[in-house]
PDB file of C-alpha atoms in Angstrom:
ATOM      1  CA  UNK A   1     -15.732   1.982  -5.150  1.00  0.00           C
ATOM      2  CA  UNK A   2     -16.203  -1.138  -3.349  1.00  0.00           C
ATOM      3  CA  UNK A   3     -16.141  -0.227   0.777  1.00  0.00           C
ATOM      4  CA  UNK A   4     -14.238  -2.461   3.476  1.00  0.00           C
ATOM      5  CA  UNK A   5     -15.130  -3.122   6.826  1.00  0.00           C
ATOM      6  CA  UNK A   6     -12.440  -5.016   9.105  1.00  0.00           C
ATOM      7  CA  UNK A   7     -12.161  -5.477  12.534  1.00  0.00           C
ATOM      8  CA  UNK A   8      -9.713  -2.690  14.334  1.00  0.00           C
ATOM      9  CA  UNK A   9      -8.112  -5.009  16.221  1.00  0.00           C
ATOM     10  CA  UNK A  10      -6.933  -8.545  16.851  1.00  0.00           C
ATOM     11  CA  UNK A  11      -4.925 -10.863  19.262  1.00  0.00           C
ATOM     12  CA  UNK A  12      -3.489 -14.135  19.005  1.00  0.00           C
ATOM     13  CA  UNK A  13      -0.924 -16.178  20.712  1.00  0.00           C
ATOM     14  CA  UNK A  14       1.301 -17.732  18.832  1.00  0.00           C
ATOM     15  CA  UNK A  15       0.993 -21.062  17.463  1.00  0.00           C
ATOM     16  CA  UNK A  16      -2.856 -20.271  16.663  1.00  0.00           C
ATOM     17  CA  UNK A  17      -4.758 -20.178  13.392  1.00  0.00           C
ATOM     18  CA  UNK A  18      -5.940 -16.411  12.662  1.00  0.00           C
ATOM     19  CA  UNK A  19      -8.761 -15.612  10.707  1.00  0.00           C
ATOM     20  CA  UNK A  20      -9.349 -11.663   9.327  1.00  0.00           C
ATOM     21  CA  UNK A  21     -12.320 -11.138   8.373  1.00  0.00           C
ATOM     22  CA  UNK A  22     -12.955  -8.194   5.498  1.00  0.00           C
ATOM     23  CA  UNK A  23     -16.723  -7.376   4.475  1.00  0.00           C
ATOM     24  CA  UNK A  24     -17.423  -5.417   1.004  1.00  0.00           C
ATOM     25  CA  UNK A  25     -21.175  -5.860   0.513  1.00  0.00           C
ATOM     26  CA  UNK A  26     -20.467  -3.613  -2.448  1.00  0.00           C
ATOM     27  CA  UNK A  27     -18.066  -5.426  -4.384  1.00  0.00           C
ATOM     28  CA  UNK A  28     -18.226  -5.344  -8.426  1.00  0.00           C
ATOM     29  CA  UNK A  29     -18.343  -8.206 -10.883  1.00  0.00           C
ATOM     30  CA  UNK A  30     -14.772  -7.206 -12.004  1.00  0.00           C
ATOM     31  CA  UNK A  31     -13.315  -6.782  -8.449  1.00  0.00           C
ATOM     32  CA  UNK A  32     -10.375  -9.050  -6.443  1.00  0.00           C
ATOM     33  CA  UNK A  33     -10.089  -9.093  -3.598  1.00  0.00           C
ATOM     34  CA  UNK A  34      -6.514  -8.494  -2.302  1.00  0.00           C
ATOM     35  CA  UNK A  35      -4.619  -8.378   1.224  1.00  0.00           C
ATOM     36  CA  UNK A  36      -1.730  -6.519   2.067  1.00  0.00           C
ATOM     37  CA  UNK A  37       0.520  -6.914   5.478  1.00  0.00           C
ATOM     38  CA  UNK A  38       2.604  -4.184   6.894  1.00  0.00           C
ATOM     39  CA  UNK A  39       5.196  -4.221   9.611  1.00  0.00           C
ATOM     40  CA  UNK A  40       6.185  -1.265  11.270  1.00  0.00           C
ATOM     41  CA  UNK A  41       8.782   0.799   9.520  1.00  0.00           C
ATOM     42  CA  UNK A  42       8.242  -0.584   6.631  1.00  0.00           C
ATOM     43  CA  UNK A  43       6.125  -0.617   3.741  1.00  0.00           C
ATOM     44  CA  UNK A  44       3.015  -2.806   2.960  1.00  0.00           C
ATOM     45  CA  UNK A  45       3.854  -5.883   1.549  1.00  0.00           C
ATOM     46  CA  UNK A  46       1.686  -8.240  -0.954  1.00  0.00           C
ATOM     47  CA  UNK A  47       0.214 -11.492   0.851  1.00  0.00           C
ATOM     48  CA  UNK A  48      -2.634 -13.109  -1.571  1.00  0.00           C
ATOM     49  CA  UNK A  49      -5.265 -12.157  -3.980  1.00  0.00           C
ATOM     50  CA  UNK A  50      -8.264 -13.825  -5.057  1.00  0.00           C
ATOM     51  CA  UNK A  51     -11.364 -13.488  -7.290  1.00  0.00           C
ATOM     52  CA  UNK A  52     -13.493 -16.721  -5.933  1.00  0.00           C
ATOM     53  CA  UNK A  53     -13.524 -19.784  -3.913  1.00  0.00           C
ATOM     54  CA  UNK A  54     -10.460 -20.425  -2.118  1.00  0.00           C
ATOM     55  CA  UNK A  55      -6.468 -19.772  -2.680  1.00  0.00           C
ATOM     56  CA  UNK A  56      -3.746 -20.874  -1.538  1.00  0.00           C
ATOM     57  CA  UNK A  57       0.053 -19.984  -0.962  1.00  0.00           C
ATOM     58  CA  UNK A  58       3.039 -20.458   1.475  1.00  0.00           C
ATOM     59  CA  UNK A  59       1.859 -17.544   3.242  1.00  0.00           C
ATOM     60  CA  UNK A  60      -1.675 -17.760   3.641  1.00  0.00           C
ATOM     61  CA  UNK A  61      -5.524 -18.804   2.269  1.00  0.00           C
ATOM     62  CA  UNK A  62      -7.884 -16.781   1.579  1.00  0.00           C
ATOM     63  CA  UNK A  63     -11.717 -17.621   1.626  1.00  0.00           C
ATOM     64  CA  UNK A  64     -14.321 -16.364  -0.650  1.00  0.00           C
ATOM     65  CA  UNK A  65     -17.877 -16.992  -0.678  1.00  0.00           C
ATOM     66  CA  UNK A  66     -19.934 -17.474  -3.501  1.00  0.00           C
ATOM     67  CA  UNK A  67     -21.776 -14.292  -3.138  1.00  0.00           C
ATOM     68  CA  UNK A  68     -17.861 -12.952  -2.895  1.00  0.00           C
ATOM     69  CA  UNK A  69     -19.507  -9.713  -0.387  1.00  0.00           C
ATOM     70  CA  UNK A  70     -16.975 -11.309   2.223  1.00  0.00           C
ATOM     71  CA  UNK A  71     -13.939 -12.755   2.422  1.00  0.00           C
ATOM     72  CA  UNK A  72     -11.764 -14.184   5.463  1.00  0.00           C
ATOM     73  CA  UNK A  73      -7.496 -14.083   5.185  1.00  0.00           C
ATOM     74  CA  UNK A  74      -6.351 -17.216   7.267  1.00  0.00           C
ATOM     75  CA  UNK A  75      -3.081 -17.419   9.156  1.00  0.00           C
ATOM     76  CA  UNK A  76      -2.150 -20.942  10.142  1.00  0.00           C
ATOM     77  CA  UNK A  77      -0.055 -21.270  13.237  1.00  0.00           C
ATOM     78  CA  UNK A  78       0.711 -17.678  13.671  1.00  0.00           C
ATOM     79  CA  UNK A  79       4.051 -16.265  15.318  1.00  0.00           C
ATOM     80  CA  UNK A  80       5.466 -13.607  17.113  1.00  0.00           C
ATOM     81  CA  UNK A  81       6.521 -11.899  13.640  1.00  0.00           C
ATOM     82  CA  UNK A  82       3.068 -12.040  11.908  1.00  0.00           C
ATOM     83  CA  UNK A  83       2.529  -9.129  14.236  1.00  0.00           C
ATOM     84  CA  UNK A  84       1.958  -6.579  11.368  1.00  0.00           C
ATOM     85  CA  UNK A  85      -1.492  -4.351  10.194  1.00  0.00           C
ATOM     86  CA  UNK A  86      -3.365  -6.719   7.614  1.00  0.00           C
ATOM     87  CA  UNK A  87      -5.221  -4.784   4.891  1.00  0.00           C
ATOM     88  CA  UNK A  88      -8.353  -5.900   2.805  1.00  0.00           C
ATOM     89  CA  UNK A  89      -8.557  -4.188  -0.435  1.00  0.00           C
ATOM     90  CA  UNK A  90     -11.392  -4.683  -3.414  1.00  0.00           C
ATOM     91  CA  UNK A  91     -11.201  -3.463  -6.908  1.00  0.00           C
ATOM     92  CA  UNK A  92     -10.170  -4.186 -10.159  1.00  0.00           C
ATOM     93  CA  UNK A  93      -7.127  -2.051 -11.285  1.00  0.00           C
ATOM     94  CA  UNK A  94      -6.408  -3.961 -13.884  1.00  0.00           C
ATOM     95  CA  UNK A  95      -4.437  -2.242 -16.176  1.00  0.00           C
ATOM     96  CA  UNK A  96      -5.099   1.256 -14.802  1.00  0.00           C
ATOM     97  CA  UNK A  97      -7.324   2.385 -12.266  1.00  0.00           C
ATOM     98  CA  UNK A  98      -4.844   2.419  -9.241  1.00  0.00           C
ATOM     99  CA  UNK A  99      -6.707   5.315  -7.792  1.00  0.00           C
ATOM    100  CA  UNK A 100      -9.456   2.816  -6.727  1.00  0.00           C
ATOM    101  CA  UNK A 101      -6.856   1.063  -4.595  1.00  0.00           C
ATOM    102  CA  UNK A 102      -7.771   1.996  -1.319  1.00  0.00           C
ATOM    103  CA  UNK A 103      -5.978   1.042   2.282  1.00  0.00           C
ATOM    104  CA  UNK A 104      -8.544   1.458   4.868  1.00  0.00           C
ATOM    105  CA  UNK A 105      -7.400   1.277   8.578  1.00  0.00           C
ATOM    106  CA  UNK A 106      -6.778  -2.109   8.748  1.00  0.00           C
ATOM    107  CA  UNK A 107      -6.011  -4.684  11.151  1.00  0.00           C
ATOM    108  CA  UNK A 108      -3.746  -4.888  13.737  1.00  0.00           C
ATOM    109  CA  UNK A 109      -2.677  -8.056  14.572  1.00  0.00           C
ATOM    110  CA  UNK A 110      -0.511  -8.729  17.707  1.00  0.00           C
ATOM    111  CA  UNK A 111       0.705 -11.971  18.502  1.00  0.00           C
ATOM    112  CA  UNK A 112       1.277 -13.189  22.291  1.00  0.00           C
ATOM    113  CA  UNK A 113       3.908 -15.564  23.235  1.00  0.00           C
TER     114      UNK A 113
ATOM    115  CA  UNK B   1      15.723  -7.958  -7.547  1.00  0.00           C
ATOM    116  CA  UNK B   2      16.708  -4.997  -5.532  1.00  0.00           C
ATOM    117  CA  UNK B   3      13.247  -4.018  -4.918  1.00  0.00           C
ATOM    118  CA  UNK B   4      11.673  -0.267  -5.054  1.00  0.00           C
ATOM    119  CA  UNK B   5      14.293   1.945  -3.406  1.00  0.00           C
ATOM    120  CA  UNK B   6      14.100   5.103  -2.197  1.00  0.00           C
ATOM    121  CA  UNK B   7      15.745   7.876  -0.631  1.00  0.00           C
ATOM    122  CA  UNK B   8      16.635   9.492   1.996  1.00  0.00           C
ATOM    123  CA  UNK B   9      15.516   6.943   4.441  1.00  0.00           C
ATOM    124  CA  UNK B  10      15.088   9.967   7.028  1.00  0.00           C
ATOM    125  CA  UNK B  11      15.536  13.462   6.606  1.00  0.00           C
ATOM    126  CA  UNK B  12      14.545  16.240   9.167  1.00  0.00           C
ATOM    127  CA  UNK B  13      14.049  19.380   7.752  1.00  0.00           C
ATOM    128  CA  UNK B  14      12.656  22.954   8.742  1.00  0.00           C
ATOM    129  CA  UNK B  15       9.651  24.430   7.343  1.00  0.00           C
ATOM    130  CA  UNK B  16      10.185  26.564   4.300  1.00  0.00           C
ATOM    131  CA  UNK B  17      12.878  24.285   3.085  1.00  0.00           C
ATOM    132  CA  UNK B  18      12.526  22.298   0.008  1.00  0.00           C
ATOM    133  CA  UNK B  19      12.246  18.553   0.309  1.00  0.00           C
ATOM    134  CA  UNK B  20      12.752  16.092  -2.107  1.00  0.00           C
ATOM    135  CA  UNK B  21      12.330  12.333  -1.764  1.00  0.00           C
ATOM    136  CA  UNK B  22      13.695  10.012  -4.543  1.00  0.00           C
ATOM    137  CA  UNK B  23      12.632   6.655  -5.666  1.00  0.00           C
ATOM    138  CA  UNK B  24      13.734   3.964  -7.851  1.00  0.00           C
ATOM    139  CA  UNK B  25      11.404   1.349  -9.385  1.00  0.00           C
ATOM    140  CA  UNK B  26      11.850  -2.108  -9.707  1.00  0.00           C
ATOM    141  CA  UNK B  27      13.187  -2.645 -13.364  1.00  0.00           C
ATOM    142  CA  UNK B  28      10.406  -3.361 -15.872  1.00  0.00           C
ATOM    143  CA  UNK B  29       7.549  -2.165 -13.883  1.00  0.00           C
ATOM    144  CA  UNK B  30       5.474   0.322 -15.847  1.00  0.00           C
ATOM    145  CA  UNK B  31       3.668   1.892 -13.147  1.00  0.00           C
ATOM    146  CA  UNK B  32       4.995   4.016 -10.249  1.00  0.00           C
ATOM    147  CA  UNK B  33       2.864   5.836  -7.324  1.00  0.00           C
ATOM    148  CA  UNK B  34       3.776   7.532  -4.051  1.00  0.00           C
ATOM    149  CA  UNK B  35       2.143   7.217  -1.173  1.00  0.00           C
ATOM    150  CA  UNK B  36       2.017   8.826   2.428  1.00  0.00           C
ATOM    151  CA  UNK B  37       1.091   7.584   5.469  1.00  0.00           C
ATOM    152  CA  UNK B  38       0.030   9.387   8.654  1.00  0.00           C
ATOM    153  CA  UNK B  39      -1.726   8.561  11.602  1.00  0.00           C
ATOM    154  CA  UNK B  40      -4.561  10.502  11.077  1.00  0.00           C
ATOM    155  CA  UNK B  41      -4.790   9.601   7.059  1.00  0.00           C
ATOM    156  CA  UNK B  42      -3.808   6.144   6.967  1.00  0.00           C
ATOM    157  CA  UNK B  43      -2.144   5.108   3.622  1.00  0.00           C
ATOM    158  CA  UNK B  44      -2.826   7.779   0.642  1.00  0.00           C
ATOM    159  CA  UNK B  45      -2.346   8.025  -3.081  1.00  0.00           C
ATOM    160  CA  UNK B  46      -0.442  11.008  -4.139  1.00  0.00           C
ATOM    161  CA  UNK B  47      -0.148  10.454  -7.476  1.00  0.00           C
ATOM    162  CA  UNK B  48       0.775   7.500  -9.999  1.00  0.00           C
ATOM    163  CA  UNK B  49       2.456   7.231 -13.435  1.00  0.00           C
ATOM    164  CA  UNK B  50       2.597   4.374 -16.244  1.00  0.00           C
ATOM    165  CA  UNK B  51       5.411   4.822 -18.702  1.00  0.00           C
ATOM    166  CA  UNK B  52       6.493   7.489 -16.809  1.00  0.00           C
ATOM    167  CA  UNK B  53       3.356   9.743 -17.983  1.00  0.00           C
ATOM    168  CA  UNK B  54       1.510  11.002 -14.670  1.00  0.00           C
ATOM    169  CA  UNK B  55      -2.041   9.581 -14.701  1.00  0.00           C
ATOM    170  CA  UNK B  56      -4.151  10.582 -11.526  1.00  0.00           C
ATOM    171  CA  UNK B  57      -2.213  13.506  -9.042  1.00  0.00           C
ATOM    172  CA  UNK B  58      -5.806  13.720  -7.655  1.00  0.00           C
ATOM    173  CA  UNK B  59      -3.842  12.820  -4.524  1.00  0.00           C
ATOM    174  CA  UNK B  60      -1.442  15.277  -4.219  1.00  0.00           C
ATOM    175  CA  UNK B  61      -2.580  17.813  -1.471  1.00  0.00           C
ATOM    176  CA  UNK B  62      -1.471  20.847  -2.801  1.00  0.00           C
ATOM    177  CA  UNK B  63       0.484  23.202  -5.202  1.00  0.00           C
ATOM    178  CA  UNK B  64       3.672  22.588  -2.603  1.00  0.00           C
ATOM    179  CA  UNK B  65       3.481  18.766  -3.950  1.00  0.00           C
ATOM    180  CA  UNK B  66       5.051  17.983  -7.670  1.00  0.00           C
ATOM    181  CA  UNK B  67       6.448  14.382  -8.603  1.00  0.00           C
ATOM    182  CA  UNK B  68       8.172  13.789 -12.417  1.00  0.00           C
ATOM    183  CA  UNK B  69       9.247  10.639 -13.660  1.00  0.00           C
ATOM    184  CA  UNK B  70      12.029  11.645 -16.378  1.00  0.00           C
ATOM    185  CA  UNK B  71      12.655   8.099 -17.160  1.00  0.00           C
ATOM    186  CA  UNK B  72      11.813   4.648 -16.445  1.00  0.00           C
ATOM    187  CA  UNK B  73      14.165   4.353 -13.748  1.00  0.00           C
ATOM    188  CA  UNK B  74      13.700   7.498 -11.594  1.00  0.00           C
ATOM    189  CA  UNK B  75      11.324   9.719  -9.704  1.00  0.00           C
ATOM    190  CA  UNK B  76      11.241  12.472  -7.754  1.00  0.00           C
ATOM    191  CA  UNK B  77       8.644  13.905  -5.095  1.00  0.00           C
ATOM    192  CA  UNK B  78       9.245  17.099  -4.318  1.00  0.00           C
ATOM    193  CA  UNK B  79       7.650  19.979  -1.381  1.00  0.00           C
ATOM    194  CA  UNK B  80       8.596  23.485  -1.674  1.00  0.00           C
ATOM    195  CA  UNK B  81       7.928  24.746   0.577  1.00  0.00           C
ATOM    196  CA  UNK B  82       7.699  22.342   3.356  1.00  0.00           C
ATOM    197  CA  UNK B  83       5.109  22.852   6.588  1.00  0.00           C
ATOM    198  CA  UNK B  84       4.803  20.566   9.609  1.00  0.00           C
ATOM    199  CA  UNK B  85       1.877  19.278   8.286  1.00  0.00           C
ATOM    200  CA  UNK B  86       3.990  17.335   5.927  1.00  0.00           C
ATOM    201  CA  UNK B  87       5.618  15.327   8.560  1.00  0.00           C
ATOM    202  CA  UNK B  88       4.940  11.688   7.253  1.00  0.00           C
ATOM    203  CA  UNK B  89       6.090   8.185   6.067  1.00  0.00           C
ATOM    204  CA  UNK B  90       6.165   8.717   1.701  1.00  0.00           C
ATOM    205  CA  UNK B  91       6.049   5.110   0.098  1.00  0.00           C
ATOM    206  CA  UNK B  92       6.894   4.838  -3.226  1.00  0.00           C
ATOM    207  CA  UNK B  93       5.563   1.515  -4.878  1.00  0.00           C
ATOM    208  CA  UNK B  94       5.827   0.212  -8.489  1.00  0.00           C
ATOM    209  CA  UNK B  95       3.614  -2.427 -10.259  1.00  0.00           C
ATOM    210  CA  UNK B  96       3.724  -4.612 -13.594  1.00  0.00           C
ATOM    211  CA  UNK B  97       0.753  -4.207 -15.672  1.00  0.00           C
ATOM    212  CA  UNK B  98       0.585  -8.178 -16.483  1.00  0.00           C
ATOM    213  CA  UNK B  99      -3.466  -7.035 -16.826  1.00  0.00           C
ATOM    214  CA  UNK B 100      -4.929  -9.519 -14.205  1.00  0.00           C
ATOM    215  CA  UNK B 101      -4.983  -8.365 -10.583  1.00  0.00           C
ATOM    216  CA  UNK B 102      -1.485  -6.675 -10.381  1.00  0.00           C
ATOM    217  CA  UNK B 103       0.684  -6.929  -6.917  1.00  0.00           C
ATOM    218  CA  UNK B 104       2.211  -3.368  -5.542  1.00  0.00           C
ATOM    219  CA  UNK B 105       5.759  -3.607  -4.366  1.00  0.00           C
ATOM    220  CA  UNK B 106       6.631  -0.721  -2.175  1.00  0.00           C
ATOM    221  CA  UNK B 107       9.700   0.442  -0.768  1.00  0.00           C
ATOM    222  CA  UNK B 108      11.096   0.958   2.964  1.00  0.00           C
ATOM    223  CA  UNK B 109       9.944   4.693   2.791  1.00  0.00           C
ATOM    224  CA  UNK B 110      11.267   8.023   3.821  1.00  0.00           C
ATOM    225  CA  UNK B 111      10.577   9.112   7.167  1.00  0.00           C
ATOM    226  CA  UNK B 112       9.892  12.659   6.326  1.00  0.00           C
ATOM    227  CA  UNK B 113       9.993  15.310   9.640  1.00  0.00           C
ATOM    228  CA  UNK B 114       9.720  18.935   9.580  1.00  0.00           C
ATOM    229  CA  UNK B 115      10.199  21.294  12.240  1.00  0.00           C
TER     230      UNK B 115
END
C-alpha cells in the first residue's frame, strides 16, 4: 500500500491561496491520487482526483509531478469555511480493493479572518 | 439525490445494550462500507459490500461487530454487546463501480456514545 505523509497542520487567512502538500514515494503504476475534505460533524466529502499532470475543478487543482511520488491540492482564495481536515489518499480501488483506501491523519486547515 | 443516510444521528446507550446503526445508500451504488472514526484511530474500514455480498470485514474489531446488507437499499451495523470503547462517529459511505478511480459519498454519521 502506497504510504502518505502530510503536514499536521496548516493556517491561512482568508483570501489566500493554500497549497497541501501529500508525499507517497511509494506510489504504484495503477494508483490515483485522491483528496478528501471533512468538516466537523460531518462526513468526508470528495474534492478531486488525479492520475498525472494537473486537474482542474470548481473546487480545487491538484498538481502532480511527473515522477507522480508527490502531489500538492491547491486552494485559491481560501475562506473562513474551507476550515475542514484535507486528506491525501493513493491507490487504485478500481473496481474492488476499497480496503486499500486509507485516511491517514490528515490536515487541518484553519482559516483566519 | 438524497445522499447516503443514516440513522440514528445520535444515540447514547449503556454498555451491554445492543446498538444498531442503519444506513441507506445512494440508489444505484453497488458498493457500501462503514466506517468509524475516533480520535485515537482516525477514519477506519469496518467492513464493505458490493451487491450487497460482504467483501473484506477485516475491519470489524470484534465478534460484538456484524453488518448485513439484505438488499440494495439497506444496511445494518450492529454491537451486541456494546462497551465504552465503542464510543465513536460510524460513517457509512457508498460508491459506483464506474471502474476508473471511484468517488466515496458518505453520510452525516451516527454519533455513537456509551456509558
Amino acid at each position: 500500500l502506497a504510504k502518505t505523509t502530510q503536514p499536521i497542520s496548516m493556517d491561512s487567512y482568508e483570501g489566500q491561496e493554500v497549497n497541501i502538500t501529500c508525499s507517497h514515494n511509494n506510489i504504484a503504476t495503477n494508483d490515483y491520487i485522491t483528496w478528501y475534505q471533512q468538516f466537523p460533524s460531518q462526513g468526508p466529502r470528495f474534492i478531486i482526483q488525479g492520475y498525472k499532470t494537473k486537474v482542474t475543478n470548481e473546487v480545487a487543482s491538484l498538481f502532480i509531478p511527473a515522477d507522480r511520488k508527490s502531489s500538492t491540492l491547491s486552494l485559491p482564495r481560501v475562506s473562513l469555511s474551507d476550515t475542514a481536515v484535507y486528506y491525501c489518499l493513493v491507490g487504485d480501488w478500481r473496481s474492488g480493493g476499497y480496503n486499500k483506501l486509507i485516511f491517514g491523519a490528515g490536515t487541518r486547515l484553519a482559516v483566519h479572518p | 439525490d438524497a445522499g447516503v443516510i443514516q440513522s440514528p444521528r445520535h444515540e447514547v446507550t449503556e454498555m451491554g445494550q445492543e446498538v444498531t446503526l442503519r444506513c441507506k445508500p445512494i440508489s444505484g451504488h453497488d458498493y457500501l462500507f462503514w466506517y468509524r472514526q475516533t480520535m485515537m484511530r482516525g477514519l477506519e474500514l469496518l467492513i464493505y459490500f458490493n451487491n450487497n455480498v460482504p467483501i473484506d470485514d477485516s475491519g470489524m474489531p470484534e465478534d460484538r461487530f456484524s453488518a448485513k446488507m439484505p438488499n440494495a437499499s439497506f444496511s445494518t451495523l450492529k454491537i451486541q454487546p456494546s462497551e465504552p470503547r465503542d464510543s465513536a462517529v460510524y460513517f457509512c459511505a457508498s460508491s459506483l463501480d464506474r471502474g476508473l478511480g471511484n468517488t466515496i459519498y458518505f453520510g452525516e454519521g451516527s454519533w455513537l456514545t456509551v456509558v
